[in-house]
PDB file of C-alpha atoms in Angstrom:
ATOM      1  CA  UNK S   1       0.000   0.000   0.000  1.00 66.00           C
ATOM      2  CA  UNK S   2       0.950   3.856  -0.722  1.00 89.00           C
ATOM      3  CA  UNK S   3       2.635   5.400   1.946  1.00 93.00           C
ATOM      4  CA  UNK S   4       2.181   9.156   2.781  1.00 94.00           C
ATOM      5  CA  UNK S   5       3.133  11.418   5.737  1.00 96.00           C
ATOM      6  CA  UNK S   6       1.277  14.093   7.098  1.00 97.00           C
ATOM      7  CA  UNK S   7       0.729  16.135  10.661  1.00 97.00           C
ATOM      8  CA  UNK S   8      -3.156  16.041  12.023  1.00 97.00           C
ATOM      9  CA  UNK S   9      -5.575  16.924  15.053  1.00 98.00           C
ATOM     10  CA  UNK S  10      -7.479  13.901  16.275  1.00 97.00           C
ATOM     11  CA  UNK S  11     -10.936  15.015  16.443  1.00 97.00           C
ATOM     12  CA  UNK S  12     -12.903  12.017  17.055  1.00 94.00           C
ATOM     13  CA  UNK S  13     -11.883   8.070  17.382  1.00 94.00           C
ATOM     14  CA  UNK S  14     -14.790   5.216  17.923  1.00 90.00           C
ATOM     15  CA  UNK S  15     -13.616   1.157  18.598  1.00 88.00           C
ATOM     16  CA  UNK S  16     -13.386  -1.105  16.032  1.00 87.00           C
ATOM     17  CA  UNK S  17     -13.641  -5.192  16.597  1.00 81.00           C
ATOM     18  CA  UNK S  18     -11.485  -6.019  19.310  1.00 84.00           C
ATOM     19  CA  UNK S  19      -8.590  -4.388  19.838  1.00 84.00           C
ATOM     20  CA  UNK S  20      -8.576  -1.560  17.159  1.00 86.00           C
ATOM     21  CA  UNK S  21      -9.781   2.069  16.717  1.00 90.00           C
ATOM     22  CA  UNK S  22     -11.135   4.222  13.848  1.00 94.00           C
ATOM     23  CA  UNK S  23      -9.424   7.605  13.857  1.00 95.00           C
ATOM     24  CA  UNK S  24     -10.989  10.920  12.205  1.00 97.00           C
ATOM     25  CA  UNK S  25      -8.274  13.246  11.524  1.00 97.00           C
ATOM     26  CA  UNK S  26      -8.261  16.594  10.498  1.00 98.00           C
ATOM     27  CA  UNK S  27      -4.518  16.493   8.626  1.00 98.00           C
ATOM     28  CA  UNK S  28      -2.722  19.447   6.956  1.00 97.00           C
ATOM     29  CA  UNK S  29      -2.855  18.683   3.391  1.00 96.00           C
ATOM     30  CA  UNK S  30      -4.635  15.551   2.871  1.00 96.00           C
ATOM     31  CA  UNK S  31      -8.355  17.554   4.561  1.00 96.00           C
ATOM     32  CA  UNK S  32     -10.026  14.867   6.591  1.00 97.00           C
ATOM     33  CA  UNK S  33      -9.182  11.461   6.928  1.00 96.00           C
ATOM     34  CA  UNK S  34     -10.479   7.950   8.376  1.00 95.00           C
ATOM     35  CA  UNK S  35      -7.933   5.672   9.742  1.00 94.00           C
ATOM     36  CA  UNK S  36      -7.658   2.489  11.388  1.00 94.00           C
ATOM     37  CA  UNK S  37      -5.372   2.471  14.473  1.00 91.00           C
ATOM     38  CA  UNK S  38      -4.715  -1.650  14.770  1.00 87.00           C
ATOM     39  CA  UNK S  39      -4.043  -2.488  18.421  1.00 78.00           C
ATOM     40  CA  UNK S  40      -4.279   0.524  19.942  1.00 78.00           C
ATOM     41  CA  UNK S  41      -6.623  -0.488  22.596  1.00 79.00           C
ATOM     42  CA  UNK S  42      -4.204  -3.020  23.946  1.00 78.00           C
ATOM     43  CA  UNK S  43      -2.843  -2.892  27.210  1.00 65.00           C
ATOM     44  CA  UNK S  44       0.825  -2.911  25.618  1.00 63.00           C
ATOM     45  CA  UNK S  45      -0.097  -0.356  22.518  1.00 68.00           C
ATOM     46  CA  UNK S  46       3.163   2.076  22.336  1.00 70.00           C
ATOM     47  CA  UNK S  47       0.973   5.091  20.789  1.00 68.00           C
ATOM     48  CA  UNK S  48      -2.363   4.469  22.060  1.00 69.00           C
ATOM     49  CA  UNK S  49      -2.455   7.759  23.860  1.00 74.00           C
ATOM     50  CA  UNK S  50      -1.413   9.868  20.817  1.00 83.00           C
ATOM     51  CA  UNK S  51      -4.275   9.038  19.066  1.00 89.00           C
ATOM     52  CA  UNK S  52      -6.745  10.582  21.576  1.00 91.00           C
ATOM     53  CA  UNK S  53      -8.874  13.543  20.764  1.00 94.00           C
ATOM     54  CA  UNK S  54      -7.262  16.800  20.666  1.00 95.00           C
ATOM     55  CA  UNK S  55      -3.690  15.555  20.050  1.00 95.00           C
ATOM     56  CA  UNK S  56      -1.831  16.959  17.308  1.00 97.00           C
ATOM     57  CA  UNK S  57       0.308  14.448  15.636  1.00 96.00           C
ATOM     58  CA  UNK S  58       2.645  13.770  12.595  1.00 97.00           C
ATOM     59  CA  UNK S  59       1.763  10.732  11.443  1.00 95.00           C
ATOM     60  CA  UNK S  60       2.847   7.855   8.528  1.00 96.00           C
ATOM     61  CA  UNK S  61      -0.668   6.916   6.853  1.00 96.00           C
ATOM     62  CA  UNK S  62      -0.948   3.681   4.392  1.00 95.00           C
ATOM     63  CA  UNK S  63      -3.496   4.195   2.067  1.00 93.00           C
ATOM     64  CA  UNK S  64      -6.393   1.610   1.929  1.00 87.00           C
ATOM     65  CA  UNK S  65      -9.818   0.692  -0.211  1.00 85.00           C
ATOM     66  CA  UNK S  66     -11.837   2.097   2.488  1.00 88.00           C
ATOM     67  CA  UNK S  67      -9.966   3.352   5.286  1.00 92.00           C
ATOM     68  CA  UNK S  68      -6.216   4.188   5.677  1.00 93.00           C
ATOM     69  CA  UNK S  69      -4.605   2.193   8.425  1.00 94.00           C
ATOM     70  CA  UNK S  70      -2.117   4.681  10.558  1.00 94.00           C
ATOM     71  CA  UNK S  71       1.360   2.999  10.957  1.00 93.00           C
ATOM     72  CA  UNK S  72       3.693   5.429  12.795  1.00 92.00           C
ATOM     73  CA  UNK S  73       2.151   8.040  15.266  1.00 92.00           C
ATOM     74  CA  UNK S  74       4.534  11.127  17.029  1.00 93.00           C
ATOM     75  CA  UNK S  75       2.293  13.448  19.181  1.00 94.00           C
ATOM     76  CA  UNK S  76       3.835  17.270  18.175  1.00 95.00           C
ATOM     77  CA  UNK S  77       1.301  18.885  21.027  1.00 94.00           C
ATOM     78  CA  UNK S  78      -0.808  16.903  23.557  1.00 91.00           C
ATOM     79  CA  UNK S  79      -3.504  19.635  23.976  1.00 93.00           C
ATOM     80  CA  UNK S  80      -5.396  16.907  25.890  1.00 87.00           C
ATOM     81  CA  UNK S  81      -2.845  17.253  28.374  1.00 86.00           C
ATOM     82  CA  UNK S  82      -3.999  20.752  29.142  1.00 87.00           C
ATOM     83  CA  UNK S  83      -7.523  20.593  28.510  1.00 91.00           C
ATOM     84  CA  UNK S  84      -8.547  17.230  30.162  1.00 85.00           C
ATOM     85  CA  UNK S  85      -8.683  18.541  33.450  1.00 87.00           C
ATOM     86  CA  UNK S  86     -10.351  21.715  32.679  1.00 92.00           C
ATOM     87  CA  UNK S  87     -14.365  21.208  31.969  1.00 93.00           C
ATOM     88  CA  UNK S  88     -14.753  24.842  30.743  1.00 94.00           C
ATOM     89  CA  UNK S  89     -12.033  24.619  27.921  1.00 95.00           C
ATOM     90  CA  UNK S  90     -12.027  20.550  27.469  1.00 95.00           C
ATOM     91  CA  UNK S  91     -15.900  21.207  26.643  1.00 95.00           C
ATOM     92  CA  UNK S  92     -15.233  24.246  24.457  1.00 96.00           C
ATOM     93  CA  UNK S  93     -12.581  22.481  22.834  1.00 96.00           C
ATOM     94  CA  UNK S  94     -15.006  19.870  22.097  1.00 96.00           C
ATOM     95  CA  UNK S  95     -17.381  22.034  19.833  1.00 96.00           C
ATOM     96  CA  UNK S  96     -14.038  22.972  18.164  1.00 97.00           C
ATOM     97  CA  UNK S  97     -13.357  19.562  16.906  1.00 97.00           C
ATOM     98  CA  UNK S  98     -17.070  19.219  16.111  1.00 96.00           C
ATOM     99  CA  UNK S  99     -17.079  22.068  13.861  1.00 96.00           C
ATOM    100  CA  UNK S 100     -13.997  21.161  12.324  1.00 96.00           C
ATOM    101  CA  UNK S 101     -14.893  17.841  11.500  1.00 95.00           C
ATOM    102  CA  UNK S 102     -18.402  19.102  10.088  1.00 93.00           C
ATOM    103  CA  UNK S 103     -17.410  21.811   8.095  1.00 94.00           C
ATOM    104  CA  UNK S 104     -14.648  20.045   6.191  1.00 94.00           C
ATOM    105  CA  UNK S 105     -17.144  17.716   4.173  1.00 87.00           C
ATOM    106  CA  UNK S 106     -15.132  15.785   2.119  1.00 90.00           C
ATOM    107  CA  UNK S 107     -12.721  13.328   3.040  1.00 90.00           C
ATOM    108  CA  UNK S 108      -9.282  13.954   1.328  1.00 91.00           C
ATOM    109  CA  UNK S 109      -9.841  17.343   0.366  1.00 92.00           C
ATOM    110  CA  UNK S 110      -7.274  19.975   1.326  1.00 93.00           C
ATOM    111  CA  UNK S 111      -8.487  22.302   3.924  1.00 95.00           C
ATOM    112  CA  UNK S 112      -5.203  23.462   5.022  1.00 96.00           C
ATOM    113  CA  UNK S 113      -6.890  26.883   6.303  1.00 97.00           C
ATOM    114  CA  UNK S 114      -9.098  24.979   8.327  1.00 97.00           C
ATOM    115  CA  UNK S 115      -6.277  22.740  10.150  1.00 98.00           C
ATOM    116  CA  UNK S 116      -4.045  25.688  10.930  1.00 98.00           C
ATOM    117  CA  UNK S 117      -7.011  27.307  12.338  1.00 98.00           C
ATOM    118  CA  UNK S 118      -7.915  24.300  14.363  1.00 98.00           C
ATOM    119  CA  UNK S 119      -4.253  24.192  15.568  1.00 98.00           C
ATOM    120  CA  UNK S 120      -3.727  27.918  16.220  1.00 97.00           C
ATOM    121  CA  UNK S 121      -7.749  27.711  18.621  1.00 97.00           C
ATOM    122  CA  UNK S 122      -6.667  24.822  20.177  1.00 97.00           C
ATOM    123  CA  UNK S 123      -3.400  26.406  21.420  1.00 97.00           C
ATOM    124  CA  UNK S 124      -5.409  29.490  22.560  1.00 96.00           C
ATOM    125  CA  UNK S 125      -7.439  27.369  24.484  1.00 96.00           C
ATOM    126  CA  UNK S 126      -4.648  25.644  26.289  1.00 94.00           C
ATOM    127  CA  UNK S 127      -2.653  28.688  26.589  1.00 92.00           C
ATOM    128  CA  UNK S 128      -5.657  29.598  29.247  1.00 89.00           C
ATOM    129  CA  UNK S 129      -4.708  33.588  28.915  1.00 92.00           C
ATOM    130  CA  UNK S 130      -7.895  33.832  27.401  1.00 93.00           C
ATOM    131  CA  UNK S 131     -11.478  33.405  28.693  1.00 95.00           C
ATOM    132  CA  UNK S 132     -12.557  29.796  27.022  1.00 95.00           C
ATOM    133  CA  UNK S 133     -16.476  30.623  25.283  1.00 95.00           C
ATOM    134  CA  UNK S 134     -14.065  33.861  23.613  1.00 96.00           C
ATOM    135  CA  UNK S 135     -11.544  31.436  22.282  1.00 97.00           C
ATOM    136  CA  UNK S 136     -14.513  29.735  20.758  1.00 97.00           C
ATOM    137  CA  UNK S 137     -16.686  32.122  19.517  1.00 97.00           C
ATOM    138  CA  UNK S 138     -13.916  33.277  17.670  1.00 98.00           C
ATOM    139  CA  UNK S 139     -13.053  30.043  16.547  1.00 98.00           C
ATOM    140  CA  UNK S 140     -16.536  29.699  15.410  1.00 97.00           C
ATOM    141  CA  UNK S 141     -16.696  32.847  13.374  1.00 97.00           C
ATOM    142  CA  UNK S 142     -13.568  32.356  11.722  1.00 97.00           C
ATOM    143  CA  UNK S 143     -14.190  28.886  10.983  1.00 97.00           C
ATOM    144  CA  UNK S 144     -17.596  29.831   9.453  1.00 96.00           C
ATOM    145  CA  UNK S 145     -15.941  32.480   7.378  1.00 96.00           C
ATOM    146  CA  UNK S 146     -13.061  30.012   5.871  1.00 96.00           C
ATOM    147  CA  UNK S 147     -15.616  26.944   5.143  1.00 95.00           C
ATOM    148  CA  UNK S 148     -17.483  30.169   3.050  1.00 93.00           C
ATOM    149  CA  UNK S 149     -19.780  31.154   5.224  1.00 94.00           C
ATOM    150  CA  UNK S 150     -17.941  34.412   5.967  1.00 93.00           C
ATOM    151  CA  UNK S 151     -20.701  37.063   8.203  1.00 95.00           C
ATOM    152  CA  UNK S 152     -21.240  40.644   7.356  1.00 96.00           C
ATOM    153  CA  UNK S 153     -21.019  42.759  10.821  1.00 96.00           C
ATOM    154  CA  UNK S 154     -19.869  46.216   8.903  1.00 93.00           C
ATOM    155  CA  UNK S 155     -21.732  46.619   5.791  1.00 95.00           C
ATOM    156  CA  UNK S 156     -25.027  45.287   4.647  1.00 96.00           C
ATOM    157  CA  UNK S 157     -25.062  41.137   3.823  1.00 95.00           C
ATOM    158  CA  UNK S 158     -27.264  42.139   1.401  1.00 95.00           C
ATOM    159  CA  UNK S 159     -26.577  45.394  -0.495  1.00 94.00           C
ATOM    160  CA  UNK S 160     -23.248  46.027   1.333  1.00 94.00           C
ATOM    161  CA  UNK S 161     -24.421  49.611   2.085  1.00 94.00           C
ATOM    162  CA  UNK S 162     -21.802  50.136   4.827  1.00 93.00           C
ATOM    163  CA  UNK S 163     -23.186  50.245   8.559  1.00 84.00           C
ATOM    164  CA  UNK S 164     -23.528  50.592  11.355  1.00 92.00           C
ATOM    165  CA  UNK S 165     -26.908  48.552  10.903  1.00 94.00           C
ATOM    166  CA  UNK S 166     -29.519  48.179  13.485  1.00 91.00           C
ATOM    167  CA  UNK S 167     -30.470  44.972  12.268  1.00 96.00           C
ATOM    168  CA  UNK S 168     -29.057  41.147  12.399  1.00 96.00           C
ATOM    169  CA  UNK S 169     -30.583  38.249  10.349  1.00 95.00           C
ATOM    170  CA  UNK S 170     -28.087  34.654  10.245  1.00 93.00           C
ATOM    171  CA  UNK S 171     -30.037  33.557   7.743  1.00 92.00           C
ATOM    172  CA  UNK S 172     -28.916  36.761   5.233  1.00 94.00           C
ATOM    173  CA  UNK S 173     -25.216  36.146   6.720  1.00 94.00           C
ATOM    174  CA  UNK S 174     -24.883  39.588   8.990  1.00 95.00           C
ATOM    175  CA  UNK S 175     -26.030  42.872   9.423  1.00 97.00           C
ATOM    176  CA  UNK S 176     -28.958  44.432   7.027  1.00 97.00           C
ATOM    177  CA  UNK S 177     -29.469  48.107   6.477  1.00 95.00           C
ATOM    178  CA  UNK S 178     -33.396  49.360   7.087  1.00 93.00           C
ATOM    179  CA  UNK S 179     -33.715  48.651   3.265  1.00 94.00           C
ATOM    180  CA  UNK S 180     -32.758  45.518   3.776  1.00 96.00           C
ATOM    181  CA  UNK S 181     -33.822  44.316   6.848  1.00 94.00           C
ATOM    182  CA  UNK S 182     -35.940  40.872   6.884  1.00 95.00           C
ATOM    183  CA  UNK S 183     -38.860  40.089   9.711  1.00 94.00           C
ATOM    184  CA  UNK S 184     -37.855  38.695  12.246  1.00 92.00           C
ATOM    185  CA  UNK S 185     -34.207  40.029  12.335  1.00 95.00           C
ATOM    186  CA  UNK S 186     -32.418  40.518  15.816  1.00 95.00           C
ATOM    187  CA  UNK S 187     -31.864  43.600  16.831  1.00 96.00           C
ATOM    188  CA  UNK S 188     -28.472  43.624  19.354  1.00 96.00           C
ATOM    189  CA  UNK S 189     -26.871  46.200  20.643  1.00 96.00           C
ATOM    190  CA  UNK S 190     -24.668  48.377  18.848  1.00 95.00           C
ATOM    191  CA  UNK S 191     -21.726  46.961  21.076  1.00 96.00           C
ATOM    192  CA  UNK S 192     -22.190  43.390  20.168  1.00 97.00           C
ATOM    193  CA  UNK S 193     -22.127  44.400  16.773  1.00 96.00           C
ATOM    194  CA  UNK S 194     -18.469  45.665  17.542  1.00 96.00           C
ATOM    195  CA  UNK S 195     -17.758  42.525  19.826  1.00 97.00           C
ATOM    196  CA  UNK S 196     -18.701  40.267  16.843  1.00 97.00           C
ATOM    197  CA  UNK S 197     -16.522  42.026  14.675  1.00 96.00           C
ATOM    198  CA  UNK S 198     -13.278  42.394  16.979  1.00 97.00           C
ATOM    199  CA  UNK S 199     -14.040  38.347  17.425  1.00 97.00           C
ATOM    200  CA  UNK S 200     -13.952  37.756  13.651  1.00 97.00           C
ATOM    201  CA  UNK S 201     -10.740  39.970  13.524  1.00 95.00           C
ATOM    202  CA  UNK S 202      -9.102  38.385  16.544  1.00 93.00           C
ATOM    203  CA  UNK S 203      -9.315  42.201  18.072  1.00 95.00           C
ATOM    204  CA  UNK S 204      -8.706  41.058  20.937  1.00 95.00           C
ATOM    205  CA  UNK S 205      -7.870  44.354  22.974  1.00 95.00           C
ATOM    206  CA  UNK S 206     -12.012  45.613  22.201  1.00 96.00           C
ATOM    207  CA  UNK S 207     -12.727  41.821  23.010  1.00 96.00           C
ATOM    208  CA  UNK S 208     -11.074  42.400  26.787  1.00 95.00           C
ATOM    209  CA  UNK S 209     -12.726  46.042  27.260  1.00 96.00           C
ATOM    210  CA  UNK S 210     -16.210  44.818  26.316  1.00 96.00           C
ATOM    211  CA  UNK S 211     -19.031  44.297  28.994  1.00 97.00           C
ATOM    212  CA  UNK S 212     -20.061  41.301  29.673  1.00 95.00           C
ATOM    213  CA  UNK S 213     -23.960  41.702  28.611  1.00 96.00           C
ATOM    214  CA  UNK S 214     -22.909  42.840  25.528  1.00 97.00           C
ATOM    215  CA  UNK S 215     -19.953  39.143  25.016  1.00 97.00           C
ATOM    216  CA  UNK S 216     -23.140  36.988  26.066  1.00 96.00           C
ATOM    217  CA  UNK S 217     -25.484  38.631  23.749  1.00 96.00           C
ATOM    218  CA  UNK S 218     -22.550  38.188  20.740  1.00 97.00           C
ATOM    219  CA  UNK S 219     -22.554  34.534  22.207  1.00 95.00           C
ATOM    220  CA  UNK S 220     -25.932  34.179  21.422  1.00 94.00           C
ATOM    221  CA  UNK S 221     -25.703  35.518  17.822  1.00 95.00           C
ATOM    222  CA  UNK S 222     -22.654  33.237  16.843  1.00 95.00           C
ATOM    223  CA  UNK S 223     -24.728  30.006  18.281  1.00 92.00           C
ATOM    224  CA  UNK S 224     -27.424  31.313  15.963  1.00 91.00           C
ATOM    225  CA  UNK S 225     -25.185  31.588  12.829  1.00 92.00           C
ATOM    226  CA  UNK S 226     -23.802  28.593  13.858  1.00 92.00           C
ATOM    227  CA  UNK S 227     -26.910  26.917  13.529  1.00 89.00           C
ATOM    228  CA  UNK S 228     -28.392  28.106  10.592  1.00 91.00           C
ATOM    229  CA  UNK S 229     -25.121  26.939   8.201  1.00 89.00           C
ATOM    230  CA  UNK S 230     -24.427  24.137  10.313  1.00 86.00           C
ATOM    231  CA  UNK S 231     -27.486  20.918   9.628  1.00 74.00           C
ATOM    232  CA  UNK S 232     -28.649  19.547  12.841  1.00 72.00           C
ATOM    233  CA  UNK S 233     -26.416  22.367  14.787  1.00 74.00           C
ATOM    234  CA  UNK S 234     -23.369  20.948  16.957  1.00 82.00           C
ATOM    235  CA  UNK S 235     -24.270  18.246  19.518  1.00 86.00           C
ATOM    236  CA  UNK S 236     -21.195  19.335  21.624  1.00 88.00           C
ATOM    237  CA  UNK S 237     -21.900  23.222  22.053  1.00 85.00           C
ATOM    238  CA  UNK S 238     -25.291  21.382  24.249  1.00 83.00           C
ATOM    239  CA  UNK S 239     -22.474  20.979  27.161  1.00 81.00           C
ATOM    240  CA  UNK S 240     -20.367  24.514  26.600  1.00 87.00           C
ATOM    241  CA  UNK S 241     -21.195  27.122  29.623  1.00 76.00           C
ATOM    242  CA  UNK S 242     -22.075  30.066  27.974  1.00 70.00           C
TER     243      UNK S 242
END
């Protein structure tokens, strides 16, 4: 069989038979791949735990019919190691995996912008210097934007008359003008407006100064957006505190 070589974030792994485990990996040029891990649920397994959720690895991947079978595993970063013990971040971190692993859709299709993004969130998230549901609303936003789904929170979604706009609708992808605006749009404060924005841009200073009704009420919005591109929403962003 082929051989290639290629660093990756586990995301998710489920058993398989008796002693084995199938890996989903989120790799930096080969997009997302399904591997089988044989043994790794023995007792005497070498690399068992580098093949655990979170841990970003380089790997040596044989290519199969069906699934790839992994045959060499290095961990790089064991963000598991700084995340398991935290339930804030570990569940946070969670929702990141999710949404990486449903917004790359294909397996084997680059989505280089989408690993490096994974990496660089989950090493904001272990880093701990800042507050976990920012990390991921960021994340979220950003993720949204690379996978196509990019929101308008400056001009218009629909006529890109630039703002500020009273109005937000997920469904039209941002902000509307009063020309624009569709029933049933939210209408936020003009502060989470700016909070949603600084979290796209990874602003980071206007994330720190903003009040706290105002990062809640940007929570809510991004859970909103997340759920109208998203099918069936995230099951893991259930258990995030918010």
């Amino acid at each position: 069989m082929p051989l290639y070589r290629d660093e990756a974030i586990v995301l998710r792994t489920h058993k398989l038979g008796e002693a084995d485990r199938i890996i989903t990996l989120l790799t930096r040029h080969h997009g997302r791949v399904r591997a089988v891990a044989r043994g790794v649920r023995r007792t005497s397994s070498r690399w068992g735990s580098r093949l655990e959720p979170f841990t970003h690895v380089d790997l040596m991947i044989a290519e199969g019919r069906t699934l790839d079978v992994v045959t060499q595993a290095e961990t790089l970063t064991p963000f598991s190691a700084e995340l398991g013990g935290d339930y804030e971040r570990y569940t946070a971190g969670t929702a990141m995996l999710e949404t990486a692993e449903r917004l790359v859709v294909e397996d084997k299709e680059p989505a280089t912008q989408q690993f490096l993004l994974l990496v660089g969130g989950l090493r904001a998230m272990a880093g701990k210097e800042l507050p976990a549901g920012q990390v991921l609303d960021s994340f979220l936003l950003r993720s949204l934007s690379v996978a196509g789904y990019a929101p308008s929170f400056d001009h218009c979604a629909r006529c890109g008359d630039p703002g500020p706009h009273r109005w937000l609708n997920p469904s039209a992808g941002g902000v509307l003008c009063s020309d624009c605006r569709l029933p049933g749009s939210a209408t936020p404060a003009a502060e989470t407006v700016a909070v949603l924005g600084a979290l796209l841009a990874g602003d980071w200073e206007l994330v720190r100064a903003a009040d706290p009704r105002h990062l809640k009420e940007a929570s809510g919005v991004v859970a909103a957006y997340l759920a109208w591109h998203v099918e069936r929403g995230l099951r893991s962003l259930a258990y995030v505190e918010r």
